[in-house]
Tab-separated table of N, CA and C in Angstrom:
chain	number	residue	atom	x	y	z
A	1	MET	N	22.291	116.335	192.504
A	1	MET	CA	24.226	117.096	193.303
A	1	MET	C	23.261	116.639	194.938
A	2	SER	N	22.982	115.550	196.714
A	2	SER	CA	22.898	116.784	197.080
A	2	SER	C	22.782	117.399	197.965
A	3	GLU	N	21.895	118.048	198.287
A	3	GLU	CA	22.030	119.578	199.231
A	3	GLU	C	23.073	119.445	200.495
A	4	LEU	N	23.820	120.364	200.856
A	4	LEU	CA	24.819	120.356	201.149
A	4	LEU	C	24.564	120.454	202.956
A	5	THR	N	25.461	119.265	202.947
A	5	THR	CA	24.857	119.500	204.980
A	5	THR	C	25.975	120.119	205.894
A	6	HIS	N	26.831	120.301	205.940
A	6	HIS	CA	27.312	121.542	206.710
A	6	HIS	C	26.777	122.944	207.266
A	7	PHE	N	25.752	122.516	206.437
A	7	PHE	CA	24.895	124.633	207.087
A	7	PHE	C	23.386	123.863	207.510
A	8	ASP	N	23.418	124.484	208.652
A	8	ASP	CA	21.537	124.457	208.436
A	8	ASP	C	20.578	124.999	208.191
A	9	GLU	N	19.315	125.218	208.433
A	9	GLU	CA	18.535	125.963	207.221
A	9	GLU	C	18.896	127.500	207.744
A	10	HIS	N	19.547	127.736	208.573
A	10	HIS	CA	19.430	130.024	208.158
A	10	HIS	C	21.015	129.961	207.975
A	11	GLY	N	21.596	128.598	207.135
A	11	GLY	CA	23.419	128.458	207.028
A	11	GLY	C	23.905	129.248	207.507
A	12	ALA	N	24.009	128.863	209.176
A	12	ALA	CA	25.320	128.818	210.359
A	12	ALA	C	25.877	126.914	209.478
A	13	SER	N	27.369	127.556	209.464
A	13	SER	CA	28.368	126.192	209.719
A	13	SER	C	27.419	125.292	210.817
A	14	ARG	N	27.239	124.625	210.352
A	14	ARG	CA	27.754	123.419	211.121
A	14	ARG	C	27.840	121.847	211.550
A	15	MET	N	28.317	121.287	212.367
A	15	MET	CA	28.701	119.665	212.059
A	15	MET	C	27.843	119.163	211.666
A	16	VAL	N	27.728	118.334	210.979
A	16	VAL	CA	26.921	116.884	210.417
A	16	VAL	C	26.664	116.002	212.150
A	17	ASP	N	25.306	115.896	212.499
A	17	ASP	CA	25.278	114.449	213.347
A	17	ASP	C	25.091	113.464	213.177
A	18	THR	N	25.667	112.674	213.191
A	18	THR	CA	26.328	110.767	212.877
A	18	THR	C	25.401	110.315	213.742
A	19	SER	N	25.267	110.786	214.636
A	19	SER	CA	25.247	109.999	215.668
A	19	SER	C	23.377	108.187	214.685
A	20	ALA	N	22.521	108.971	214.449
A	20	ALA	CA	21.853	107.922	213.848
A	20	ALA	C	21.712	107.176	212.888
A	21	LYS	N	23.341	107.459	212.885
A	21	LYS	CA	24.011	106.259	211.555
A	21	LYS	C	24.708	105.007	211.838
A	22	PRO	N	23.939	103.713	211.578
A	22	PRO	CA	25.287	102.853	211.904
A	22	PRO	C	26.451	102.469	211.355
A	23	GLU	N	27.649	102.173	211.596
A	23	GLU	CA	28.935	102.357	212.006
A	23	GLU	C	29.042	100.363	210.367
A	24	THR	N	29.570	101.437	210.176
A	24	THR	CA	29.834	100.300	208.349
A	24	THR	C	31.608	100.564	208.372
A	25	LEU	N	32.119	99.568	207.575
A	25	LEU	CA	33.833	99.814	207.381
A	25	LEU	C	33.352	100.159	206.614
A	26	ARG	N	34.291	102.009	206.614
A	26	ARG	CA	34.233	102.505	204.875
A	26	ARG	C	35.988	103.015	204.826
A	27	VAL	N	35.790	103.329	203.311
A	27	VAL	CA	37.546	102.145	202.673
A	27	VAL	C	37.077	104.091	202.126
A	28	ALA	N	38.138	104.799	202.083
A	28	ALA	CA	39.071	105.935	200.815
A	28	ALA	C	40.215	105.338	200.405
A	29	ARG	N	40.597	106.003	199.532
A	29	ARG	CA	41.727	105.644	198.130
A	29	ARG	C	41.790	106.891	197.539
A	30	ALA	N	42.679	107.809	197.785
A	30	ALA	CA	43.377	108.915	196.758
A	30	ALA	C	44.642	109.750	196.449
A	31	SER	N	44.572	109.795	195.678
A	31	SER	CA	46.098	110.075	195.108
A	31	SER	C	46.570	111.413	193.845
A	32	GLY	N	47.930	111.800	194.377
A	32	GLY	CA	48.533	113.126	193.984
A	32	GLY	C	49.408	112.780	193.569
A	33	LEU	N	50.262	114.078	192.904
A	33	LEU	CA	51.699	113.813	191.976
A	33	LEU	C	52.639	115.580	191.860
A	34	VAL	N	53.987	114.555	192.051
A	34	VAL	CA	54.720	114.753	192.767
A	34	VAL	C	55.353	115.325	191.553
A	35	ARG	N	55.763	116.440	190.354
A	35	ARG	CA	56.745	116.866	189.988
A	35	ARG	C	57.633	117.154	189.670
A	36	LEU	N	58.892	116.413	189.358
A	36	LEU	CA	60.419	117.314	189.703
A	36	LEU	C	61.439	116.719	188.880
A	37	GLN	N	62.734	117.632	188.986
A	37	GLN	CA	63.434	117.541	187.829
A	37	GLN	C	64.046	116.011	187.637
A	38	LEU	N	64.436	115.562	187.040
A	38	LEU	CA	65.347	114.182	186.905
A	38	LEU	C	66.553	113.749	188.298
A	39	ALA	N	67.670	114.275	188.751
A	39	ALA	CA	68.061	114.539	189.137
A	39	ALA	C	67.509	114.675	191.080
A	40	THR	N	66.241	115.350	190.884
A	40	THR	CA	65.037	115.541	192.142
A	40	THR	C	65.524	113.568	191.985
A	41	ALA	N	64.525	113.384	191.951
A	41	ALA	CA	64.407	112.567	191.183
A	41	ALA	C	65.267	110.886	191.872
A	42	THR	N	66.156	111.622	190.624
A	42	THR	CA	67.657	110.255	191.816
A	42	THR	C	68.067	110.247	193.291
A	43	LEU	N	68.053	111.257	193.490
A	43	LEU	CA	68.590	111.829	195.127
A	43	LEU	C	67.857	110.811	196.348
A	44	ILE	N	65.758	111.213	195.469
A	44	ILE	CA	65.157	110.604	196.284
A	44	ILE	C	65.302	109.423	196.593
A	45	ARG	N	65.586	108.594	195.263
A	45	ARG	CA	65.610	106.534	194.900
A	45	ARG	C	66.906	106.186	195.435
A	46	ASP	N	68.008	107.120	194.791
A	46	ASP	CA	69.011	106.570	195.777
A	46	ASP	C	69.127	107.295	197.456
A	47	ARG	N	68.066	108.417	198.118
A	47	ARG	CA	68.388	108.282	199.342
A	47	ARG	C	69.582	108.762	199.612
A	48	ALA	N	69.127	109.680	198.765
A	48	ALA	CA	70.876	110.678	198.495
A	48	ALA	C	70.760	112.350	198.858
A	49	LEU	N	69.664	112.468	199.873
A	49	LEU	CA	69.251	114.224	200.110
A	49	LEU	C	69.504	113.734	202.102
A	50	ALA	N	70.374	115.158	201.934
A	50	ALA	CA	71.127	114.954	203.056
A	50	ALA	C	69.983	115.271	204.408
A	51	LYS	N	69.204	115.140	204.324
A	51	LYS	CA	67.878	114.865	204.832
A	51	LYS	C	66.986	114.135	205.471
A	52	GLY	N	67.709	113.159	204.763
A	52	GLY	CA	67.318	111.712	204.711
A	52	GLY	C	66.461	111.295	203.533
A	53	ASP	N	65.579	110.020	204.422
A	53	ASP	CA	65.281	109.235	203.952
A	53	ASP	C	63.614	109.507	203.577
A	54	VAL	N	62.984	110.399	201.882
A	54	VAL	CA	62.351	111.478	201.916
A	54	VAL	C	61.759	111.318	201.656
A	55	LEU	N	61.486	109.612	201.324
A	55	LEU	CA	59.820	108.764	201.330
A	55	LEU	C	59.576	107.845	202.633
A	56	GLU	N	59.928	107.997	203.587
A	56	GLU	CA	59.993	107.812	204.624
A	56	GLU	C	59.752	108.698	205.559
A	57	VAL	N	60.722	109.521	205.712
A	57	VAL	CA	59.391	111.081	206.498
A	57	VAL	C	58.329	110.957	205.602
A	58	ALA	N	57.697	111.351	204.588
A	58	ALA	CA	57.266	111.316	203.951
A	58	ALA	C	55.379	110.911	204.530
A	59	ARG	N	56.019	109.378	204.523
A	59	ARG	CA	55.053	108.053	204.547
A	59	ARG	C	54.490	107.936	206.626
A	60	LEU	N	54.999	108.931	207.216
A	60	LEU	CA	55.223	109.165	208.716
A	60	LEU	C	53.581	110.409	208.381
A	61	ALA	N	54.221	111.265	207.557
A	61	ALA	CA	54.562	112.549	207.316
A	61	ALA	C	52.337	112.401	207.326
A	62	GLY	N	52.684	111.829	206.135
A	62	GLY	CA	50.820	111.492	205.336
A	62	GLY	C	50.021	110.644	206.769
A	63	ILE	N	50.851	110.055	207.124
A	63	ILE	CA	49.913	108.369	207.698
A	63	ILE	C	49.665	110.209	209.584
A	64	MET	N	50.675	110.412	209.261
A	64	MET	CA	50.515	111.707	211.021
A	64	MET	C	48.842	112.438	210.359
A	65	ALA	N	48.658	113.466	209.719
A	65	ALA	CA	48.466	114.008	208.540
A	65	ALA	C	46.645	113.044	207.985
A	66	ALA	N	46.524	111.834	208.236
A	66	ALA	CA	45.648	111.018	207.762
A	66	ALA	C	44.756	111.072	209.594
A	67	LYS	N	45.732	111.136	210.483
A	67	LYS	CA	44.919	110.751	212.008
A	67	LYS	C	44.717	111.884	212.658
A	68	ARG	N	44.713	113.352	211.988
A	68	ARG	CA	45.223	114.737	212.450
A	68	ARG	C	43.578	115.495	211.863
A	69	THR	N	43.521	114.783	211.376
A	69	THR	CA	42.638	115.773	209.787
A	69	THR	C	41.468	115.866	210.273
A	70	GLY	N	40.394	115.234	211.313
A	70	GLY	CA	39.225	115.804	212.128
A	70	GLY	C	40.173	117.378	212.717
A	71	GLU	N	41.250	117.745	212.879
A	71	GLU	CA	42.135	119.115	213.883
A	71	GLU	C	42.542	120.818	212.718
A	72	LEU	N	42.489	119.529	211.419
A	72	LEU	CA	42.758	120.804	210.838
A	72	LEU	C	41.611	121.306	209.492
A	73	ILE	N	40.393	119.772	209.663
A	73	ILE	CA	39.207	120.878	208.968
A	73	ILE	C	37.796	120.686	209.985
A	74	PRO	N	38.559	122.300	209.428
A	74	PRO	CA	36.800	123.151	210.963
A	74	PRO	C	35.431	121.818	210.970
A	75	LEU	N	35.128	121.519	209.876
A	75	LEU	CA	33.604	120.470	210.083
A	75	LEU	C	33.751	118.683	210.147
A	76	CYS	N	35.147	118.028	210.141
A	76	CYS	CA	35.085	116.948	210.156
A	76	CYS	C	34.812	116.617	211.420
A	77	HIS	N	34.370	115.426	211.392
A	77	HIS	CA	34.207	114.404	212.580
A	77	HIS	C	35.926	113.706	213.255
A	78	PRO	N	36.688	114.079	214.153
A	78	PRO	CA	37.217	112.515	214.618
A	78	PRO	C	36.927	111.228	214.593
A	79	LEU	N	37.829	111.222	214.290
A	79	LEU	CA	37.693	110.044	213.505
A	79	LEU	C	38.521	108.820	214.112
A	80	PRO	N	38.410	107.730	214.498
A	80	PRO	CA	38.889	106.128	215.446
A	80	PRO	C	40.107	104.979	214.007
A	81	ILE	N	41.506	105.660	213.297
A	81	ILE	CA	41.088	105.199	211.641
A	81	ILE	C	41.798	103.730	212.040
A	82	THR	N	41.304	102.873	211.288
A	82	THR	CA	41.841	101.571	211.563
A	82	THR	C	42.774	101.050	211.142
A	83	ALA	N	43.044	101.545	209.854
A	83	ALA	CA	44.370	102.021	209.142
A	83	ALA	C	45.041	102.554	207.411
A	84	VAL	N	45.699	102.927	207.830
A	84	VAL	CA	45.825	104.174	206.665
A	84	VAL	C	47.516	103.342	206.428
A	85	THR	N	47.797	103.638	205.075
A	85	THR	CA	49.201	103.134	204.160
A	85	THR	C	49.075	104.043	203.070
A	86	VAL	N	50.098	104.315	203.281
A	86	VAL	CA	51.246	106.277	202.777
A	86	VAL	C	51.757	104.912	201.415
A	87	ASP	N	51.277	105.137	200.084
A	87	ASP	CA	52.861	104.529	199.277
A	87	ASP	C	53.427	105.659	197.763
A	88	PHE	N	54.116	105.179	197.601
A	88	PHE	CA	54.930	105.784	196.769
A	88	PHE	C	55.666	104.859	195.301
A	89	THR	N	55.352	105.586	194.052
A	89	THR	CA	55.815	105.102	192.881
A	89	THR	C	55.799	105.803	192.210
A	90	PHE	N	57.048	106.159	191.170
A	90	PHE	CA	57.750	107.242	190.071
A	90	PHE	C	56.812	106.185	188.353
A	91	GLU	N	55.904	107.245	188.372
A	91	GLU	CA	55.115	107.000	187.517
A	91	GLU	C	56.741	107.143	185.990
A	92	ASN	N	57.205	107.982	185.865
A	92	ASN	CA	58.365	108.690	185.077
A	92	ASN	C	58.747	109.000	185.792
A	93	ASP	N	60.053	108.868	184.722
A	93	ASP	CA	62.171	109.522	185.804
A	93	ASP	C	61.948	111.033	186.271
A	94	CYS	N	60.167	112.360	186.376
A	94	CYS	CA	60.419	113.145	186.589
A	94	CYS	C	58.899	112.854	187.418
A	95	CYS	N	58.520	112.297	187.330
A	95	CYS	CA	56.759	112.305	187.872
A	95	CYS	C	57.078	111.360	189.028
A	96	LEU	N	56.534	111.518	190.437
A	96	LEU	CA	56.510	110.328	191.452
A	96	LEU	C	54.963	109.946	192.236
A	97	ARG	N	54.224	109.255	192.261
A	97	ARG	CA	53.490	109.493	192.874
A	97	ARG	C	52.592	109.019	193.500
A	98	ILE	N	51.342	109.790	194.594
A	98	ILE	CA	51.389	109.104	196.367
A	98	ILE	C	49.306	108.954	196.623
A	99	GLU	N	50.109	107.726	197.106
A	99	GLU	CA	48.462	107.090	196.979
A	99	GLU	C	48.334	106.710	198.601
A	100	ALA	N	47.338	107.048	198.478
A	100	ALA	CA	46.510	107.050	200.183
A	100	ALA	C	45.828	106.612	200.473
A	101	THR	N	45.847	105.177	201.563
A	101	THR	CA	44.530	104.075	201.793
A	101	THR	C	43.837	104.352	203.464
A	102	VAL	N	43.120	105.275	203.446
A	102	VAL	CA	42.118	104.502	204.762
A	102	VAL	C	41.488	104.034	205.252
A	103	ARG	N	40.983	103.927	206.256
A	103	ARG	CA	40.206	102.854	206.913
A	103	ARG	C	39.522	103.346	208.201
A	104	VAL	N	38.740	102.542	208.291
A	104	VAL	CA	37.587	102.798	209.478
A	104	VAL	C	36.408	102.367	209.723
A	105	LEU	N	35.978	101.689	210.712
A	105	LEU	CA	34.828	101.487	211.404
A	105	LEU	C	34.036	102.025	211.957
A	106	GLY	N	33.310	103.124	211.335
A	106	GLY	CA	32.645	104.087	211.677
A	106	GLY	C	31.526	104.503	211.357
A	107	ARG	N	30.936	105.825	211.222
A	107	ARG	CA	29.405	106.839	211.550
A	107	ARG	C	29.999	107.822	209.694
A	108	THR	N	30.902	107.834	209.958
A	108	THR	CA	31.672	109.008	208.180
A	108	THR	C	32.863	108.771	207.421
A	109	GLY	N	32.230	108.429	206.856
A	109	GLY	CA	33.691	108.210	205.811
A	109	GLY	C	35.143	109.037	205.557
A	110	VAL	N	35.787	108.153	205.183
A	110	VAL	CA	36.820	108.616	205.428
A	110	VAL	C	38.181	109.361	204.380
A	111	GLU	N	37.446	110.034	203.439
A	111	GLU	CA	38.230	110.816	202.171
A	111	GLU	C	38.912	112.091	202.251
A	112	MET	N	38.232	112.480	203.180
A	112	MET	CA	39.545	113.765	203.622
A	112	MET	C	40.474	113.461	204.452
A	113	GLU	N	40.023	112.202	205.091
A	113	GLU	CA	41.828	111.396	205.499
A	113	GLU	C	42.898	111.122	204.333
A	114	ALA	N	42.464	110.454	203.590
A	114	ALA	CA	42.835	109.984	202.569
A	114	ALA	C	43.597	111.425	201.396
A	115	LEU	N	42.769	112.058	201.629
A	115	LEU	CA	42.897	113.345	200.910
A	115	LEU	C	44.158	114.206	201.423
A	116	THR	N	43.602	114.215	202.680
A	116	THR	CA	45.078	114.479	203.620
A	116	THR	C	46.099	114.073	203.447
A	117	ALA	N	46.215	112.838	203.590
A	117	ALA	CA	47.497	112.107	204.141
A	117	ALA	C	47.960	112.872	202.803
A	118	VAL	N	47.715	112.188	201.112
A	118	VAL	CA	48.157	112.190	200.745
A	118	VAL	C	48.579	113.413	200.813
A	119	SER	N	48.045	114.542	200.716
A	119	SER	CA	49.210	116.727	200.200
A	119	SER	C	49.666	116.392	201.436
A	120	VAL	N	49.627	116.709	202.438
A	120	VAL	CA	51.076	116.116	203.415
A	120	VAL	C	51.665	115.628	202.717
A	121	ALA	N	51.642	114.257	202.405
A	121	ALA	CA	53.135	113.407	202.379
A	121	ALA	C	54.189	113.598	201.109
A	122	ALA	N	52.835	114.279	199.774
A	122	ALA	CA	53.534	116.121	198.205
A	122	ALA	C	53.804	117.016	199.465
A	123	LEU	N	53.783	117.595	201.014
A	123	LEU	CA	54.690	118.872	201.070
A	123	LEU	C	55.362	118.254	201.561
A	124	THR	N	55.163	117.122	202.170
A	124	THR	CA	56.691	116.927	202.861
A	124	THR	C	57.568	116.422	202.351
A	125	VAL	N	57.232	115.805	200.659
A	125	VAL	CA	58.203	115.359	199.533
A	125	VAL	C	58.884	117.528	199.135
A	126	TYR	N	57.783	117.700	199.283
A	126	TYR	CA	58.706	119.512	198.434
A	126	TYR	C	59.531	120.099	199.375
A	127	ASP	N	59.310	119.346	200.681
A	127	ASP	CA	60.029	120.378	202.288
A	127	ASP	C	61.208	120.058	202.057
A	128	MET	N	61.215	118.770	201.638
A	128	MET	CA	62.511	117.457	201.883
A	128	MET	C	63.455	117.812	201.255
A	129	CYS	N	62.839	118.641	199.444
A	129	CYS	CA	63.547	118.653	198.730
A	129	CYS	C	63.406	119.761	198.013
A	130	LYS	N	63.131	121.220	198.560
A	130	LYS	CA	63.469	122.481	197.968
A	130	LYS	C	65.014	122.860	198.078
A	131	ALA	N	66.022	122.625	198.997
A	131	ALA	CA	67.183	123.144	198.157
A	131	ALA	C	67.561	122.789	197.033
A	132	VAL	N	66.959	121.404	196.404
A	132	VAL	CA	68.199	120.920	194.603
A	132	VAL	C	66.695	121.378	194.408
A	133	ASP	N	65.229	121.234	194.532
A	133	ASP	CA	64.317	121.514	192.975
A	133	ASP	C	63.049	122.744	193.574
A	134	ARG	N	63.709	124.225	193.262
A	134	ARG	CA	62.729	124.817	193.898
A	134	ARG	C	60.907	125.269	192.756
A	135	SER	N	61.382	124.716	191.407
A	135	SER	CA	60.566	124.012	190.439
A	135	SER	C	59.197	122.917	190.483
A	136	MET	N	59.701	121.842	192.062
A	136	MET	CA	58.521	120.432	191.849
A	136	MET	C	57.492	121.734	191.990
A	137	THR	N	56.276	120.472	191.260
A	137	THR	CA	54.794	121.146	191.796
A	137	THR	C	54.648	119.841	191.667
A	138	ILE	N	53.618	120.111	192.629
A	138	ILE	CA	51.555	118.933	193.462
A	138	ILE	C	50.945	119.466	192.734
A	139	GLU	N	50.325	118.330	192.270
A	139	GLU	CA	49.640	118.313	191.249
A	139	GLU	C	48.015	117.090	191.755
A	140	ARG	N	47.205	117.632	190.885
A	140	ARG	CA	45.668	115.809	191.035
A	140	ARG	C	45.717	116.048	191.724
A	141	ILE	N	45.356	116.247	192.449
A	141	ILE	CA	45.808	115.684	194.213
A	141	ILE	C	43.989	115.053	194.319
A	142	ARG	N	43.464	114.735	194.626
A	142	ARG	CA	42.341	113.558	194.303
A	142	ARG	C	41.252	112.280	194.479
A	143	LEU	N	39.887	112.295	195.134
A	143	LEU	CA	40.075	110.885	195.663
A	143	LEU	C	39.521	109.642	194.001
A	144	GLU	N	39.857	108.675	194.269
A	144	GLU	CA	39.976	107.470	193.947
A	144	GLU	C	38.776	106.861	193.548
A	145	GLU	N	38.986	106.124	195.033
A	145	GLU	CA	37.543	106.110	195.062
A	145	GLU	C	37.637	105.783	196.814
A	146	LYS	N	35.565	105.323	196.426
A	146	LYS	CA	35.351	104.810	198.531
A	146	LYS	C	34.372	104.048	198.975
A	147	SER	N	34.423	103.845	200.063
A	147	SER	CA	33.100	102.153	199.661
A	147	SER	C	32.824	102.664	201.136
A	148	GLY	N	31.069	102.184	201.323
A	148	GLY	CA	30.757	101.862	202.683
A	148	GLY	C	30.421	103.220	202.834
A	149	GLY	N	29.176	103.039	203.353
A	149	GLY	CA	28.221	104.179	204.866
A	149	GLY	C	27.055	104.108	203.058
A	150	ARG	N	25.863	105.676	203.695
A	150	ARG	CA	24.804	105.161	203.032
A	150	ARG	C	24.510	105.570	201.257
A	151	SER	N	25.749	106.342	201.087
A	151	SER	CA	26.172	106.821	199.037
A	151	SER	C	26.897	105.917	198.172
A	152	GLY	N	27.564	104.596	198.990
A	152	GLY	CA	27.747	103.153	198.673
A	152	GLY	C	29.672	103.823	198.051
A	153	THR	N	29.792	103.434	196.536
A	153	THR	CA	30.781	103.184	196.170
A	153	THR	C	31.150	103.946	195.524
A	154	PHE	N	31.905	104.470	195.106
A	154	PHE	CA	32.361	105.513	193.849
A	154	PHE	C	34.060	105.088	193.601
A	155	ARG	N	34.328	104.890	192.249
A	155	ARG	CA	34.874	104.444	191.344
A	155	ARG	C	35.995	105.519	190.068
A	156	ARG	N	36.431	106.399	190.718
A	156	ARG	CA	37.420	107.591	189.159
A	156	ARG	C	37.316	106.169	187.928
A	157	ASP	N	36.599	106.689	187.063
A	157	ASP	CA	36.685	106.421	186.002
A	157	ASP	C	37.789	106.535	185.310
A	158	ASP	N	39.035	107.856	184.565
A	158	ASP	CA	39.711	108.005	184.228
A	158	ASP	C	41.541	107.182	184.894
């Protein structure tokens, strides 16, 4: 495992200096699950919730969150993100899969932006549906793959 870079030699927190790194295309994809009741999934699919189209609101929330990750995570760099997508699929009748892909031409990766997009999209689904289903769970938010930069490519095997 590599050395932790967010601490100096005295143990003080620091933002990593990326100024000497070359700009490269960096891409990260993350995913997560929202487990919900069948009736809730039906309301989402039919766009029948009183608050509106759950997935479109959650998509916007995820995109906005990715763009603001540097303001949310203390030592993340603010990045000039070039693209964010947030997509939804029902894995079965009671499990909504959220996937976010983020791209940047920069000196540091966008893993945190992709993870933040998934997290906030999932929280938005919960918020919009909690009046009809308080038993929802948000699960398995994780990095699926990333490319670019010195550490190269990572792809989850499972």
